[in-house]
XYZ file of C-alpha atoms in Angstrom:
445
model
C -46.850 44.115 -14.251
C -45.122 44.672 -11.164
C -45.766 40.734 -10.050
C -44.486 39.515 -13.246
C -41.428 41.478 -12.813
C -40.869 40.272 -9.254
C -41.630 36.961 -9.736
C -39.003 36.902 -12.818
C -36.472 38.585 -10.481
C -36.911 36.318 -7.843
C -36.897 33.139 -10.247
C -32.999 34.852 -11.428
C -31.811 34.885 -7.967
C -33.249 31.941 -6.789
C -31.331 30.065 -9.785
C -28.143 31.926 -9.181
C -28.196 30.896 -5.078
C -29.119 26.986 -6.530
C -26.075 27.443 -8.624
C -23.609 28.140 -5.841
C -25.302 25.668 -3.243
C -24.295 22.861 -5.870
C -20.610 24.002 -5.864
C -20.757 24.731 -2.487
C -21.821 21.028 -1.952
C -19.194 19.715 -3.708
C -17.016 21.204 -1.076
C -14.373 22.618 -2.931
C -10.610 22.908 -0.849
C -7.674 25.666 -1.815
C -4.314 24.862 -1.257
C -2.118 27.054 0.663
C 1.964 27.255 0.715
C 4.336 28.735 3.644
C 7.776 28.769 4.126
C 8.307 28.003 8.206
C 11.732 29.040 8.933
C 12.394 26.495 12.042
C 14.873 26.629 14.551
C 15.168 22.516 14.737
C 13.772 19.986 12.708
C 13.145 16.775 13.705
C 15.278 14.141 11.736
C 13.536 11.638 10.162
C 14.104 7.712 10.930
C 15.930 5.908 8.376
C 15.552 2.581 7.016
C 18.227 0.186 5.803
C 18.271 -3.259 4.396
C 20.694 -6.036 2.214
C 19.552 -6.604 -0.825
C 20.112 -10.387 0.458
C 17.486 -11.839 2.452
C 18.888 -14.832 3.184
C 22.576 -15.838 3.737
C 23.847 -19.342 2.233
C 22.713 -22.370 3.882
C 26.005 -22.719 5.107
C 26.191 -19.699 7.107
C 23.342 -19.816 9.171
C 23.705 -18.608 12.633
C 20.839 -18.137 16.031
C 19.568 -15.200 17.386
C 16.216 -13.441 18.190
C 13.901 -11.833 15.678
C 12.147 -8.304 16.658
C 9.202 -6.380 14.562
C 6.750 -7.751 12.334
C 7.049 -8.130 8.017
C 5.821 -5.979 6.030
C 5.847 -6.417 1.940
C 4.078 -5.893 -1.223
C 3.806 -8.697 -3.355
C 6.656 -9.950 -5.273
C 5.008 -13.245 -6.786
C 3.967 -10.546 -9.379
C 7.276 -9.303 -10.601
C 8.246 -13.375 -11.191
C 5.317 -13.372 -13.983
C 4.435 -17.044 -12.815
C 0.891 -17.110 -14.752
C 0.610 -15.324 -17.975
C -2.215 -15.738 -20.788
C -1.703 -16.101 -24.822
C -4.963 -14.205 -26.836
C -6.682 -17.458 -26.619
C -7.397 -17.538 -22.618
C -4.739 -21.035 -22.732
C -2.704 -20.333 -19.556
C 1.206 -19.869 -20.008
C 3.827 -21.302 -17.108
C 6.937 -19.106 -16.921
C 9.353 -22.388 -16.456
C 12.098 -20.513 -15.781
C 10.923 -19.149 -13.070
C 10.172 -22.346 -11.092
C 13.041 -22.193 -8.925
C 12.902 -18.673 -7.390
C 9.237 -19.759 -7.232
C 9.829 -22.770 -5.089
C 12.357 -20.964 -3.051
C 9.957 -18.370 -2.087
C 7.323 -20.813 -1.253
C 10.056 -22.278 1.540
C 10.539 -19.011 2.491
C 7.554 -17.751 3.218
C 6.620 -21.197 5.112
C 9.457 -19.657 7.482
C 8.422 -18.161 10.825
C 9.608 -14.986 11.910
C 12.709 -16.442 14.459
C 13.550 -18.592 11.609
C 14.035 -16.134 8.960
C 15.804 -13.982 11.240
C 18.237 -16.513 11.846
C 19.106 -17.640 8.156
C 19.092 -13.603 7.513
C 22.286 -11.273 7.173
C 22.588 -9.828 11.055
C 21.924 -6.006 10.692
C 24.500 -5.719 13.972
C 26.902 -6.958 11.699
C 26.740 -4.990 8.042
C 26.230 -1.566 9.603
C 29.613 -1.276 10.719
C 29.818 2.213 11.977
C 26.671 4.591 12.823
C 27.294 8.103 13.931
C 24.983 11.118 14.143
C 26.179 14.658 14.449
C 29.792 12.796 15.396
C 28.264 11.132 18.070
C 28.201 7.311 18.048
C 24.731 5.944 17.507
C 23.073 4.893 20.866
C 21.607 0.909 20.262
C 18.376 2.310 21.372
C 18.610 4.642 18.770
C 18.311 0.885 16.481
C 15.636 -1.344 16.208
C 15.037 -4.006 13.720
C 12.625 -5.406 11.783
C 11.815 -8.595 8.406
C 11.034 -7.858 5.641
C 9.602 -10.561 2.920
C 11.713 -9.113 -0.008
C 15.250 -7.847 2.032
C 15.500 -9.676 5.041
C 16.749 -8.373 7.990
C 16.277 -4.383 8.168
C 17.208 -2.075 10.335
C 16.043 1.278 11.389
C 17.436 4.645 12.937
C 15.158 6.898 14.889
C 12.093 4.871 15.234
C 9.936 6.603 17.307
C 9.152 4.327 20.582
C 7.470 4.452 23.731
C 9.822 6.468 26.103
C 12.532 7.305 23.845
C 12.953 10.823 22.303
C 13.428 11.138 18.945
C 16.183 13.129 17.549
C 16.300 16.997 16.200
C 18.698 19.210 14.845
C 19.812 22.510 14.740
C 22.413 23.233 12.265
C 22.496 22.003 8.492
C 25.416 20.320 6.115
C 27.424 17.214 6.341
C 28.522 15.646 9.876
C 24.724 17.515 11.399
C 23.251 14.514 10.415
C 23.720 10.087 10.091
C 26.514 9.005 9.158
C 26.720 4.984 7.954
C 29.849 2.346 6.987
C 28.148 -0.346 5.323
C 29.416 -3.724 4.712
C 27.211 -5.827 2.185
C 28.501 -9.187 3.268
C 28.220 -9.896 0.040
C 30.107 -13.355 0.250
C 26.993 -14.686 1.738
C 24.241 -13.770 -1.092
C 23.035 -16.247 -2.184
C 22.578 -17.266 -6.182
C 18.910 -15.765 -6.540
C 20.037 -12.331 -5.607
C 21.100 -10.512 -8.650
C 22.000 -7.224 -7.077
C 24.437 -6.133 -4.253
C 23.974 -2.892 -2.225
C 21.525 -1.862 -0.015
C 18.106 -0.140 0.229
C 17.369 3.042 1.760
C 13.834 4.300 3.145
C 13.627 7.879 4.497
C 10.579 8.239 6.568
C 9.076 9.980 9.046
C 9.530 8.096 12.537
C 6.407 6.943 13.530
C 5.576 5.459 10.204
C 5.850 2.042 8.868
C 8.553 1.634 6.222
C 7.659 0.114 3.151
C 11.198 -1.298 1.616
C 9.428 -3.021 -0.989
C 8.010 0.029 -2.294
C 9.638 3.009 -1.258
C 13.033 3.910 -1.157
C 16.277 3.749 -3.233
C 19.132 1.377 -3.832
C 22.645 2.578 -3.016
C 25.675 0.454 -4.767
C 28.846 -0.865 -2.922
C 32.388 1.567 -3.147
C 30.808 4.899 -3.355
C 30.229 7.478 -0.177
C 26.617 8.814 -1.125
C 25.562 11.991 0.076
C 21.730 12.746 0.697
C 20.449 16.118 1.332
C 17.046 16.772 2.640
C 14.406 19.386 2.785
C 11.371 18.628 4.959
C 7.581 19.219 3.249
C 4.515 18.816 5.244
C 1.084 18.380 2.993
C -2.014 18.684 5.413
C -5.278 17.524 4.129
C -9.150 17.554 5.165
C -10.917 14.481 5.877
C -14.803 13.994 5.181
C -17.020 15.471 3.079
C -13.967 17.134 1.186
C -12.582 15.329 -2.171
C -9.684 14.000 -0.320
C -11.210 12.334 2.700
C -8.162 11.554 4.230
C -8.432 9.640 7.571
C -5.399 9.727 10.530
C -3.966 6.060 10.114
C -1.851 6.160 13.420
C -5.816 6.209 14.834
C -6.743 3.152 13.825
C -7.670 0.095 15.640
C -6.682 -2.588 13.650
C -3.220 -3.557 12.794
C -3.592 -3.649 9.166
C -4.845 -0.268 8.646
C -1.990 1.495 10.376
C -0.834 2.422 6.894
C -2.330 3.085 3.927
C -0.024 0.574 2.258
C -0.736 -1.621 4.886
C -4.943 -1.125 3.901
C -4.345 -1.876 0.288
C -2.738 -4.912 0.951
C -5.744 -5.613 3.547
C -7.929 -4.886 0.676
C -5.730 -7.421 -2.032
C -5.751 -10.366 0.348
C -9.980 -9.872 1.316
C -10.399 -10.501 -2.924
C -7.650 -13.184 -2.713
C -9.452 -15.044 -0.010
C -12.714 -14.691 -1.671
C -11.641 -15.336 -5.069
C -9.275 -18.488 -4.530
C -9.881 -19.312 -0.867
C -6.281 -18.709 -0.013
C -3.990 -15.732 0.408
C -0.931 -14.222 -1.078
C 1.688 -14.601 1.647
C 4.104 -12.543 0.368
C 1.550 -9.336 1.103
C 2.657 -9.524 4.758
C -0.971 -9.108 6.105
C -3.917 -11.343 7.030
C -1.324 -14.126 7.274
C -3.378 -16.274 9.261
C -5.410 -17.829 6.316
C -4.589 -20.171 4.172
C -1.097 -19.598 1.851
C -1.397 -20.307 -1.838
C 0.657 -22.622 -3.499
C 2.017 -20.314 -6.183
C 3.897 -23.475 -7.721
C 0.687 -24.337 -8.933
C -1.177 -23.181 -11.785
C -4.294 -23.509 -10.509
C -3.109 -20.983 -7.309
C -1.255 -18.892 -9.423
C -3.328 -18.020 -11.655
C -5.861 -16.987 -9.325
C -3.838 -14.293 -7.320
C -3.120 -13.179 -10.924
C -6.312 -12.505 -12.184
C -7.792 -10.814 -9.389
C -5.112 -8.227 -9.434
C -6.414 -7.976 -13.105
C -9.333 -7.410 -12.125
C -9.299 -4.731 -9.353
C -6.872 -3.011 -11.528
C -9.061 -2.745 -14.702
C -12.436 -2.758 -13.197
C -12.509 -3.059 -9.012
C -14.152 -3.428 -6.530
C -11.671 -0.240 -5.558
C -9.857 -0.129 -2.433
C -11.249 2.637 0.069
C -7.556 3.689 1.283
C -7.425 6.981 1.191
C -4.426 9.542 1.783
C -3.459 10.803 5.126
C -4.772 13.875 6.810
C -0.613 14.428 7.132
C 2.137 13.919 5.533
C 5.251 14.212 5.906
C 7.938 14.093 2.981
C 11.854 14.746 2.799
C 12.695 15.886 -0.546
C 16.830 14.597 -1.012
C 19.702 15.595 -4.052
C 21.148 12.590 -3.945
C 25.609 12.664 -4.773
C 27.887 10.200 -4.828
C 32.180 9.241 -4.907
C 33.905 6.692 -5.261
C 35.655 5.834 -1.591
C 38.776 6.933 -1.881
C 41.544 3.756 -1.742
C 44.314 3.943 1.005
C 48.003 2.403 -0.289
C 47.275 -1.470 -0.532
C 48.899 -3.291 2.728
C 48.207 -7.084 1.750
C 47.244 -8.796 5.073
C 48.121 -12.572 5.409
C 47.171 -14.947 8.443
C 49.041 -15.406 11.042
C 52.724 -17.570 11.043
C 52.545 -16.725 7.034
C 55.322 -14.688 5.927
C 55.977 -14.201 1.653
C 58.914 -15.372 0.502
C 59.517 -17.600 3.602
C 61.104 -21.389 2.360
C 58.252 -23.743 1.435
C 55.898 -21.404 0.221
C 55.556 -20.604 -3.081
C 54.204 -16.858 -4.287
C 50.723 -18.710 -5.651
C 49.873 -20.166 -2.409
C 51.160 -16.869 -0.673
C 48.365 -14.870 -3.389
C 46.298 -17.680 -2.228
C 46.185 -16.798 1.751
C 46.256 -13.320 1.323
C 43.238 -11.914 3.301
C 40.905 -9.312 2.027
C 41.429 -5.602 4.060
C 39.951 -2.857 3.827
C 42.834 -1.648 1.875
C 42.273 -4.087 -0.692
C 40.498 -1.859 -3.901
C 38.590 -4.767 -5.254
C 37.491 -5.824 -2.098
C 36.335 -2.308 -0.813
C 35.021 -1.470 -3.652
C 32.733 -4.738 -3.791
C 32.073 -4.594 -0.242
C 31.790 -1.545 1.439
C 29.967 1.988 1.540
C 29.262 5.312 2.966
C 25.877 7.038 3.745
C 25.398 10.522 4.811
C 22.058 11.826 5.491
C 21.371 15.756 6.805
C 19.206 18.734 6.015
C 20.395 21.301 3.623
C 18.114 23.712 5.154
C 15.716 24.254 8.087
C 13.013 25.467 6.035
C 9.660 23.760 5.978
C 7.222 23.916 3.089
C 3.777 23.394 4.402
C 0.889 22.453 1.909
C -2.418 22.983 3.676
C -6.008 22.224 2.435
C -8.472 24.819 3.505
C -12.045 24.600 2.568
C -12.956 27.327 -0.005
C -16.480 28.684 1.103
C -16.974 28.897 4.962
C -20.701 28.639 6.551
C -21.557 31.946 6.807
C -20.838 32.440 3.219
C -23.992 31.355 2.162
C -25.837 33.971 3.899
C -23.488 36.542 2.641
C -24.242 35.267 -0.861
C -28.300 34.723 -0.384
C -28.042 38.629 0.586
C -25.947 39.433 -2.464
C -28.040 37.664 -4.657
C -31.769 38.868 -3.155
C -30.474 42.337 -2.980
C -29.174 42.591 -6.814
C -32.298 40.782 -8.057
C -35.076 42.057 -6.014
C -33.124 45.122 -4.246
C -33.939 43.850 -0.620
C -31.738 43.320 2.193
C -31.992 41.059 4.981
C -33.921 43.526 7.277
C -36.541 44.291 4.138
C -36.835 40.165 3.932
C -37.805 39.634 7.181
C -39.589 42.547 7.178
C -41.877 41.334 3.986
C -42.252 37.984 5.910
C -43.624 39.271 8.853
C -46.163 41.204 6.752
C -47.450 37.967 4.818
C -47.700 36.058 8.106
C -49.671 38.877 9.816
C -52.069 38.960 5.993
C -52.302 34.837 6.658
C -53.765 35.531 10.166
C -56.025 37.953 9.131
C -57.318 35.692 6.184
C -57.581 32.657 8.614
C -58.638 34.045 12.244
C -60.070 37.602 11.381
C -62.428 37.547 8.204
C -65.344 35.563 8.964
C -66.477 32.237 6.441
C -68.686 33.107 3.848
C -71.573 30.511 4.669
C -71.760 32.662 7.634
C -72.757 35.536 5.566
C -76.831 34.954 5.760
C -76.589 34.767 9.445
């Protein structure tokens, strides 16, 4: 009797140990919250481009291009390869000439889209932070497929600090005048203002999709609250990895590894690329002009999004995100002064009041013109808390010990000490059985 009830008790505890080693396997995290009550944040880099990526072809000007492109694909916003319930293939026509434009575009190098791009110098009029004028090394640039020209405010670069503050509320922060240029869009751009990517300074921004669009002849006020989300890598359900420790170029983001992953099935699929992507731009560009192309790229991103392969790009280990209220004004109008060029005075002989309307110059006190032209960003923290989200793994190592010894000790009622105890009896009755008691078939001797 007393086997049968030890054996049952030890088949109960065994089961109930099994039970939690599975769980434990599947290495279950808990997230934990604080409230970190800094005295200086670092300010995060900012991002801003024209909606216009090219000026008009009769505006072009020279200068030198800096940073490399980065962009998600916008062939598939233009729908140029769609499918009626019969498989027949469908040609958006009217989208032919954006299509062809793009193709020209992306045949571009880098210098040369740089040139035929608004100059970032020139629609960022004014750039303070904390009332302090903006230092150009404080500025770099850098092309993006979709906007153009971009430029960015506290990239973090080799040798130059990146900027912190201390207090909280308007003027502690960036503060932007904006001018859109919007004269020079050209016919394909439907949309004037600019596009705004708040990031953390040594990351790539992703304009194409991140960020918001601000509108021309309002001040817009952003206010931010930092939260850091911290996350284990491998064997945990996350498996984050640290980007920024990456070798290759193409994985030192995870958008930038997605689109690595797009273009791989693009190559293989259609034995050319999707330029527009931004990555892997070495191999052969389709022509997305023809159907044959087109509908290629399109149905492998049918594909992988219905049914794979699935792109191993997972999250980073940290990350960094600035929560904003976003407010805005309109600019506020001074008293219209017309402005007229020079040796033009109204109501001088010869000139009638329609020419006169005619050479009257745009100004900044003009209300239609400021309020198609211009605008004002300000960017600061509303508080110098932090919110940190951190992963911690639920069951530590020496739990399972602790629960073996909970388990053994409810279902058998014997402690560690009794275990080992027990064991060293059975391996002294195994010596005795093998080395002590002597073979039967030596019995008759």
């Amino acid at each position: 009797m007393w086997i049968v009830v030890f054996a049952a008790s030890f088949i109960g505890g065994a089961y109930k140990i099994k039970v939690f080693f599975d769980l434990y396997w599947q290495f279950p995290v808990v997230m934990s919250l604080s409230v970190d009550q800094k005295l200086y944040l670092q300010f995060p880099a900012i991002s801003v481009c024209n909606l216009n990526r090219k000026m008009r072809e009769d505006d072009l000007r020279t200068g030198e291009a800096t940073r490399s492109p980065l962009m998600y694909s916008e062939l598939t916003s233009s729908q140029f390869c769609r499918q009626d319930q019969n498989g027949t293939k469908i040609r958006n026509k009217k989208n032919d000439e954006v299509l062809e434009f793009l193709m020209k575009y992306y045949e571009m190098d880098k210098e040369t889209r740089f040139q035929t791009g608004i100059d970032p110098a020139k629609f960022i009029i004014k750039c303070s932070f904390a009332g302090r004028t903006c230092s150009p090394r404080q500025l770099t640039y850098f092309d993006s497929f979709r906007y153009g020209n971009c430029i960015t405010f506290n990239k973090k670069l080799h040798g130059v600090e990146t900027l912190h503050v201390m207090s909280v509320g308007i003027g502690s922060g960036l503060f932007m005048k904006i001018g859109i240029i919007s004269s020079r869009y050209l016919d394909t751009t439907h949309t004037r203002g600019i596009k705004v990517v708040i990031h953390e300074p040594n990351a790539i921004p992703s304009p194409e999709e991140e960020g918001f669009i601000l509108s021309p002849g309002y001040e817009t006020l952003i206010s931010l609250k930092q939260t850091v989300v911290r996350r284990l890598p491998y064997p945990y359900k996350d498996e984050c990895i640290d980007y920024e420790d990456q070798g290759k170029d193409s994985l030192k983001s995870r958008n930038n590894c997605i689109r690595s992953c797009i273009q791989k099935q693009n190559f293989e699929q259609c034995g050319c690329i999707d330029k527009s992507l931004g990555v892997m731009t070495d191999l052969k560009q389709c022509n997305v002009t023809d159907d044959t192309d087109a509908c290629c790229l399109d149905r492998v991103l049918d594909y992988m999004s219905s049914s794979g392969p699935a792109c191993n790009c997972p999250l980073s280990c940290k990350s960094v995100y600035y929560n904003g209220e976003i407010s805005r004004a309109l600019i506020k109008i001074q008293k219209y002064k017309p402005f007229y060029p020079k040796g033009i005075i109204p109501g001088a002989p010869g000139i009638s009041p329609e020419e006169v309307a005619k050479l009257r110059m745009p100004r900044w006190e003009d209300k239609k013109f400021v309020r198609r032209e211009f605008l004002r960003l300000n960017i600061f923290y509303s508080s110098l808390e932090r919110q940190v989200y951190e992963q911690q793994p639920k069951f530590e190592e020496s739990e399972l010990f602790s629960y073996m010894g909970n388990e053994f000790g409810l279902w058998l009622g014997i402690s560690l000490m009794t275990f080992f105890e027990v064991l060293e009896k059975l391996t002294s009755f195994v010596k005795y059985i093998i080395f002590i008691v002597p073979s039967p078939r030596n019995w008759w001797h």
